[in-house]
């Protein structure tokens, strides 16, 4: 019998077809379950309160909450966004109910949902984000003001009117006729709502997990029931009498405007909410949703389906809700199951908890909704629009929504936003002035066809044959302005004049300005790698060194390259042949082709040699320079030869030099210089450093300062309020603002050798790091501290090579704080910190990773850090930056299992926990 027995499979499938997928059981993550409960506890009182504020049946709020959770939660494109009756729709819905009645309002909701389905099929969701944020924030602020004013009447025990002006005018009479029971329950609700999130200490942190809205309404309900207060309460009629949608009745234009308004507000609020949820998910520690970022077109389809279902079932309009979505994300939800479960809980509550809900005082719900309306007028949004000079758009939109209506206010805000944008586009300042015979034409702003007449007028003020400098200070130039500028330049140069164009990325090269004079370096290019420096009197070759054949100074660009192929030869092709004297040369230890380091040191006796450096491409870039220098220490002599570049002397001496050099204009240039050539290595280094520092500062003042001046002025007024303390090594290769994409005021940076955090009381007289930590946590109130190590750390190398008696110098004493990292790495009982996906390259990298973990432990022992972490207001992060790969890694996992996760360049970031 054969050992290979052919058996028939139990579940045969057709050939050439994939096998059937295994049956999957429906599972709900524990995080989704807890998040759904938290969202439900917030949604229940808010849904009733919003229904009360609109004048709709109270069941309509529960219907909208259930449909938003089940339908929008299942079909929407933002898995963690929670939909339901939104405060931003309160004014719109209240106006529709007042004009057309409840059944027609439900029909309008259905039609708005159909419009959202059509927009989703057309895939225009992204275009809704083109609305100016100032308009959106102004709309929400106007709606918030309207809600707060209307609900204030209910809080005082009265009944609100349909118009804002009527509510404002009726406030004095309402204040004169207060209802003590309603006012007391409203006050109790507000006190609990404001005080609950601020409960201190560890018990407070546990109690704060219960939503403040639920605590406030529950507290007022229990108090009113125990005290036997007589005041209006929730009255949920039986579901058998619940009114469903009917056929729309009213003028066609009015109904069309109502559908458009509802569609606009629902869509914009939901799409902006989805984007905000993505940001909250990316920033939170812990697991990320499996679905990734939101699909805005699908979100629009899901919101449309939810509005159709809600309107048909007699519910309020549905949109994404910021408060519930924020609670969902912060509670740790990982999928859309949390949103759907919250909808199920609302259905259960609406069917089984009617007797309990009927005990809630209406004044308590009104106070809750009034607080929500006040919070919609966000001070953060006001500061943002002020910083971007869009206060006018914000104010006009807010006032328009309050006094005219939502649609009218939004339309007015959009019109003002367009007008402001056109004004900025056309407001180009063009000035002309003469300084020392040079005519400067300064263009500040965007250069479009609208500014061409003024540009032409300013350019024609430059006389024929004069030198003109055109400074372009803007980011845009259209074709008409470009042609006008080019035509004038051609005409001016043809008449014997010269021109120079300056500014940020002008993109224009004049014939009078050599190509090499343009800066092609990025803002973060190191000084020594800049190829565009041109000291006074020097000639510049493309990608070559700069210098002057007579002054003896040279900028060490380390390339030794000559001009472009076919271009006039630049200077800087030759090496250095100078020699004797005392001092240290200014050049670094790394050299490109065609150069060699300057010989330095005390010289005595004759020194002679030959140095030949060859250039790349074409042009005159090679040199042979025989010569001799005689003398002891400081002496005199003669140096002669053919010098195809610039020379830097080290030492002290006097002499006569004859050199022949070729400048960027081409052709031999024979110069004879008789005089003193004096200098020391130290002074040369100082001159080099000062020149590079001054050039860098000049570039900042010219290019960067105009762009950041407003932001820095704001920071100067408001003071620093960084959100992060970034503690890293003093290594010059770590540019913290570059690797974190941060700007002024974002990071409070502490740098030291080895990114060490000494434990409290162990800094031996130097408490600088501890003081910085205390100041950042207790005074600046930072929310996060990051300890960042890096590859090739010199401090870690020194630790590995240290001997027992190496702690006698300041550096040795400081590195003692790294000894615990060495011990941790040598401890076999602890798992090594590692990079995800690959082992450490060597012992130095292993120690760098271990040191980050160890310094985080030191950081936790500081009193200020411990207190802030106990209050839940501070997070600690570890980071590793690989310099050679330009790759960042963030520390993830739990204590005892430290893995640095790779940070990709995509939208999904790893956990920061």
PDB file of C-alpha atoms in Angstrom, residues 108-233:
ATOM      1  CA  UNK A 108     -35.871  68.984   4.174  1.00  0.00           C
ATOM      2  CA  UNK A 109     -33.445  66.808   6.133  1.00  0.00           C
ATOM      3  CA  UNK A 110     -34.129  63.914   3.739  1.00  0.00           C
ATOM      4  CA  UNK A 111     -33.564  66.147   0.686  1.00  0.00           C
ATOM      5  CA  UNK A 112     -30.336  67.477   2.205  1.00  0.00           C
ATOM      6  CA  UNK A 113     -29.182  63.881   2.639  1.00  0.00           C
ATOM      7  CA  UNK A 114     -29.897  63.185  -1.035  1.00  0.00           C
ATOM      8  CA  UNK A 115     -27.843  66.245  -1.982  1.00  0.00           C
ATOM      9  CA  UNK A 116     -24.975  64.955   0.155  1.00  0.00           C
ATOM     10  CA  UNK A 117     -25.177  61.605  -1.639  1.00  0.00           C
ATOM     11  CA  UNK A 118     -24.928  63.414  -4.972  1.00  0.00           C
ATOM     12  CA  UNK A 119     -21.945  65.468  -3.833  1.00  0.00           C
ATOM     13  CA  UNK A 120     -20.250  62.341  -2.533  1.00  0.00           C
ATOM     14  CA  UNK A 121     -20.749  60.572  -5.878  1.00  0.00           C
ATOM     15  CA  UNK A 122     -19.231  63.597  -7.643  1.00  0.00           C
ATOM     16  CA  UNK A 123     -16.215  63.317  -5.311  1.00  0.00           C
ATOM     17  CA  UNK A 124     -16.155  67.007  -4.438  1.00  0.00           C
ATOM     18  CA  UNK A 125     -15.627  66.561  -0.710  1.00  0.00           C
ATOM     19  CA  UNK A 126     -12.160  68.096  -0.800  1.00  0.00           C
ATOM     20  CA  UNK A 127     -13.535  71.289  -2.371  1.00  0.00           C
ATOM     21  CA  UNK A 128     -15.524  71.965   0.808  1.00  0.00           C
ATOM     22  CA  UNK A 129     -12.217  72.417   2.622  1.00  0.00           C
ATOM     23  CA  UNK A 130     -11.461  75.373   0.340  1.00  0.00           C
ATOM     24  CA  UNK A 131     -13.770  77.515   2.465  1.00  0.00           C
ATOM     25  CA  UNK A 132     -11.703  79.920   4.517  1.00  0.00           C
ATOM     26  CA  UNK A 133     -11.260  78.684   8.113  1.00  0.00           C
ATOM     27  CA  UNK A 134     -12.147  82.193   9.249  1.00  0.00           C
ATOM     28  CA  UNK A 135     -15.585  81.765   7.643  1.00  0.00           C
ATOM     29  CA  UNK A 136     -16.110  78.369   9.275  1.00  0.00           C
ATOM     30  CA  UNK A 137     -14.971  79.568  12.701  1.00  0.00           C
ATOM     31  CA  UNK A 138     -17.099  82.694  12.347  1.00  0.00           C
ATOM     32  CA  UNK A 139     -20.133  80.585  11.412  1.00  0.00           C
ATOM     33  CA  UNK A 140     -19.680  78.377  14.472  1.00  0.00           C
ATOM     34  CA  UNK A 141     -19.151  81.404  16.705  1.00  0.00           C
ATOM     35  CA  UNK A 142     -22.319  83.057  15.395  1.00  0.00           C
ATOM     36  CA  UNK A 143     -24.300  79.878  15.963  1.00  0.00           C
ATOM     37  CA  UNK A 144     -22.831  79.609  19.465  1.00  0.00           C
ATOM     38  CA  UNK A 145     -23.835  83.171  20.330  1.00  0.00           C
ATOM     39  CA  UNK A 146     -27.362  82.555  19.043  1.00  0.00           C
ATOM     40  CA  UNK A 147     -27.689  79.338  21.075  1.00  0.00           C
ATOM     41  CA  UNK A 148     -26.357  80.938  24.259  1.00  0.00           C
ATOM     42  CA  UNK A 149     -28.688  83.941  24.064  1.00  0.00           C
ATOM     43  CA  UNK A 150     -31.741  81.765  23.364  1.00  0.00           C
ATOM     44  CA  UNK A 151     -31.019  79.206  26.087  1.00  0.00           C
ATOM     45  CA  UNK A 152     -30.339  81.953  28.626  1.00  0.00           C
ATOM     46  CA  UNK A 153     -34.099  82.568  28.705  1.00  0.00           C
ATOM     47  CA  UNK A 154     -34.749  78.912  29.578  1.00  0.00           C
ATOM     48  CA  UNK A 155     -32.014  79.032  32.223  1.00  0.00           C
ATOM     49  CA  UNK A 156     -33.799  81.983  33.820  1.00  0.00           C
ATOM     50  CA  UNK A 157     -37.111  80.132  33.717  1.00  0.00           C
ATOM     51  CA  UNK A 158     -38.655  81.707  30.619  1.00  0.00           C
ATOM     52  CA  UNK A 159     -39.264  80.862  26.968  1.00  0.00           C
ATOM     53  CA  UNK A 160     -36.964  81.998  24.129  1.00  0.00           C
ATOM     54  CA  UNK A 161     -38.146  83.828  21.019  1.00  0.00           C
ATOM     55  CA  UNK A 162     -37.316  82.776  17.463  1.00  0.00           C
ATOM     56  CA  UNK A 163     -35.211  85.840  16.598  1.00  0.00           C
ATOM     57  CA  UNK A 164     -31.921  86.812  18.224  1.00  0.00           C
ATOM     58  CA  UNK A 165     -32.837  90.490  18.433  1.00  0.00           C
ATOM     59  CA  UNK A 166     -36.093  89.630  20.208  1.00  0.00           C
ATOM     60  CA  UNK A 167     -34.183  87.484  22.700  1.00  0.00           C
ATOM     61  CA  UNK A 168     -31.710  90.295  23.381  1.00  0.00           C
ATOM     62  CA  UNK A 169     -34.465  92.881  23.821  1.00  0.00           C
ATOM     63  CA  UNK A 170     -36.426  90.535  26.099  1.00  0.00           C
ATOM     64  CA  UNK A 171     -33.550  89.852  28.510  1.00  0.00           C
ATOM     65  CA  UNK A 172     -34.270  92.807  30.873  1.00  0.00           C
ATOM     66  CA  UNK A 173     -37.870  91.665  31.401  1.00  0.00           C
ATOM     67  CA  UNK A 174     -36.728  88.078  31.871  1.00  0.00           C
ATOM     68  CA  UNK A 175     -34.157  89.120  34.476  1.00  0.00           C
ATOM     69  CA  UNK A 176     -36.899  90.960  36.337  1.00  0.00           C
ATOM     70  CA  UNK A 177     -39.060  87.801  36.389  1.00  0.00           C
ATOM     71  CA  UNK A 178     -36.660  85.120  37.627  1.00  0.00           C
ATOM     72  CA  UNK A 179     -37.763  81.602  38.551  1.00  0.00           C
ATOM     73  CA  UNK A 180     -35.623  80.563  41.546  1.00  0.00           C
ATOM     74  CA  UNK A 181     -35.999  76.807  40.999  1.00  0.00           C
ATOM     75  CA  UNK A 182     -34.915  76.956  37.347  1.00  0.00           C
ATOM     76  CA  UNK A 183     -32.056  79.346  38.105  1.00  0.00           C
ATOM     77  CA  UNK A 184     -30.765  77.168  40.959  1.00  0.00           C
ATOM     78  CA  UNK A 185     -30.770  73.983  38.854  1.00  0.00           C
ATOM     79  CA  UNK A 186     -29.113  75.826  35.974  1.00  0.00           C
ATOM     80  CA  UNK A 187     -26.446  77.195  38.291  1.00  0.00           C
ATOM     81  CA  UNK A 188     -25.816  73.751  39.790  1.00  0.00           C
ATOM     82  CA  UNK A 189     -25.459  72.283  36.296  1.00  0.00           C
ATOM     83  CA  UNK A 190     -22.935  74.936  35.247  1.00  0.00           C
ATOM     84  CA  UNK A 191     -20.913  74.578  38.448  1.00  0.00           C
ATOM     85  CA  UNK A 192     -20.633  70.811  38.050  1.00  0.00           C
ATOM     86  CA  UNK A 193     -19.900  71.154  34.337  1.00  0.00           C
ATOM     87  CA  UNK A 194     -17.006  73.538  34.956  1.00  0.00           C
ATOM     88  CA  UNK A 195     -15.605  72.067  38.165  1.00  0.00           C
ATOM     89  CA  UNK A 196     -15.705  68.360  37.339  1.00  0.00           C
ATOM     90  CA  UNK A 197     -12.825  68.370  34.794  1.00  0.00           C
ATOM     91  CA  UNK A 198     -10.673  70.270  37.320  1.00  0.00           C
ATOM     92  CA  UNK A 199     -10.855  67.848  40.236  1.00  0.00           C
ATOM     93  CA  UNK A 200      -7.315  67.566  41.634  1.00  0.00           C
ATOM     94  CA  UNK A 201      -5.167  64.631  42.656  1.00  0.00           C
ATOM     95  CA  UNK A 202      -5.355  60.935  41.977  1.00  0.00           C
ATOM     96  CA  UNK A 203      -9.038  60.576  43.024  1.00  0.00           C
ATOM     97  CA  UNK A 204      -9.864  63.443  40.706  1.00  0.00           C
ATOM     98  CA  UNK A 205      -8.110  61.708  37.822  1.00  0.00           C
ATOM     99  CA  UNK A 206     -10.276  58.650  38.356  1.00  0.00           C
ATOM    100  CA  UNK A 207     -13.500  60.647  38.712  1.00  0.00           C
ATOM    101  CA  UNK A 208     -12.760  62.689  35.597  1.00  0.00           C
ATOM    102  CA  UNK A 209     -13.285  59.563  33.501  1.00  0.00           C
ATOM    103  CA  UNK A 210     -17.023  60.075  34.006  1.00  0.00           C
ATOM    104  CA  UNK A 211     -18.204  62.710  31.474  1.00  0.00           C
ATOM    105  CA  UNK A 212     -18.836  66.125  32.999  1.00  0.00           C
ATOM    106  CA  UNK A 213     -22.066  66.580  31.016  1.00  0.00           C
ATOM    107  CA  UNK A 214     -23.548  63.407  32.507  1.00  0.00           C
ATOM    108  CA  UNK A 215     -22.466  64.380  36.035  1.00  0.00           C
ATOM    109  CA  UNK A 216     -23.937  67.881  35.677  1.00  0.00           C
ATOM    110  CA  UNK A 217     -27.334  66.729  34.405  1.00  0.00           C
ATOM    111  CA  UNK A 218     -27.492  63.800  36.842  1.00  0.00           C
ATOM    112  CA  UNK A 219     -26.592  66.057  39.787  1.00  0.00           C
ATOM    113  CA  UNK A 220     -29.279  68.586  38.886  1.00  0.00           C
ATOM    114  CA  UNK A 221     -31.874  65.818  38.339  1.00  0.00           C
ATOM    115  CA  UNK A 222     -31.170  64.122  41.664  1.00  0.00           C
ATOM    116  CA  UNK A 223     -31.168  67.431  43.529  1.00  0.00           C
ATOM    117  CA  UNK A 224     -34.444  68.558  41.973  1.00  0.00           C
ATOM    118  CA  UNK A 225     -36.087  65.209  42.755  1.00  0.00           C
ATOM    119  CA  UNK A 226     -34.896  65.099  46.369  1.00  0.00           C
ATOM    120  CA  UNK A 227     -35.837  68.727  46.990  1.00  0.00           C
ATOM    121  CA  UNK A 228     -39.231  68.317  45.354  1.00  0.00           C
ATOM    122  CA  UNK A 229     -38.764  71.385  43.162  1.00  0.00           C
ATOM    123  CA  UNK A 230     -41.604  72.243  40.832  1.00  0.00           C
ATOM    124  CA  UNK A 231     -40.207  73.171  37.420  1.00  0.00           C
ATOM    125  CA  UNK A 232     -40.586  72.034  33.788  1.00  0.00           C
ATOM    126  CA  UNK A 233     -39.026  68.649  33.077  1.00  0.00           C
TER     127      UNK A 233
END
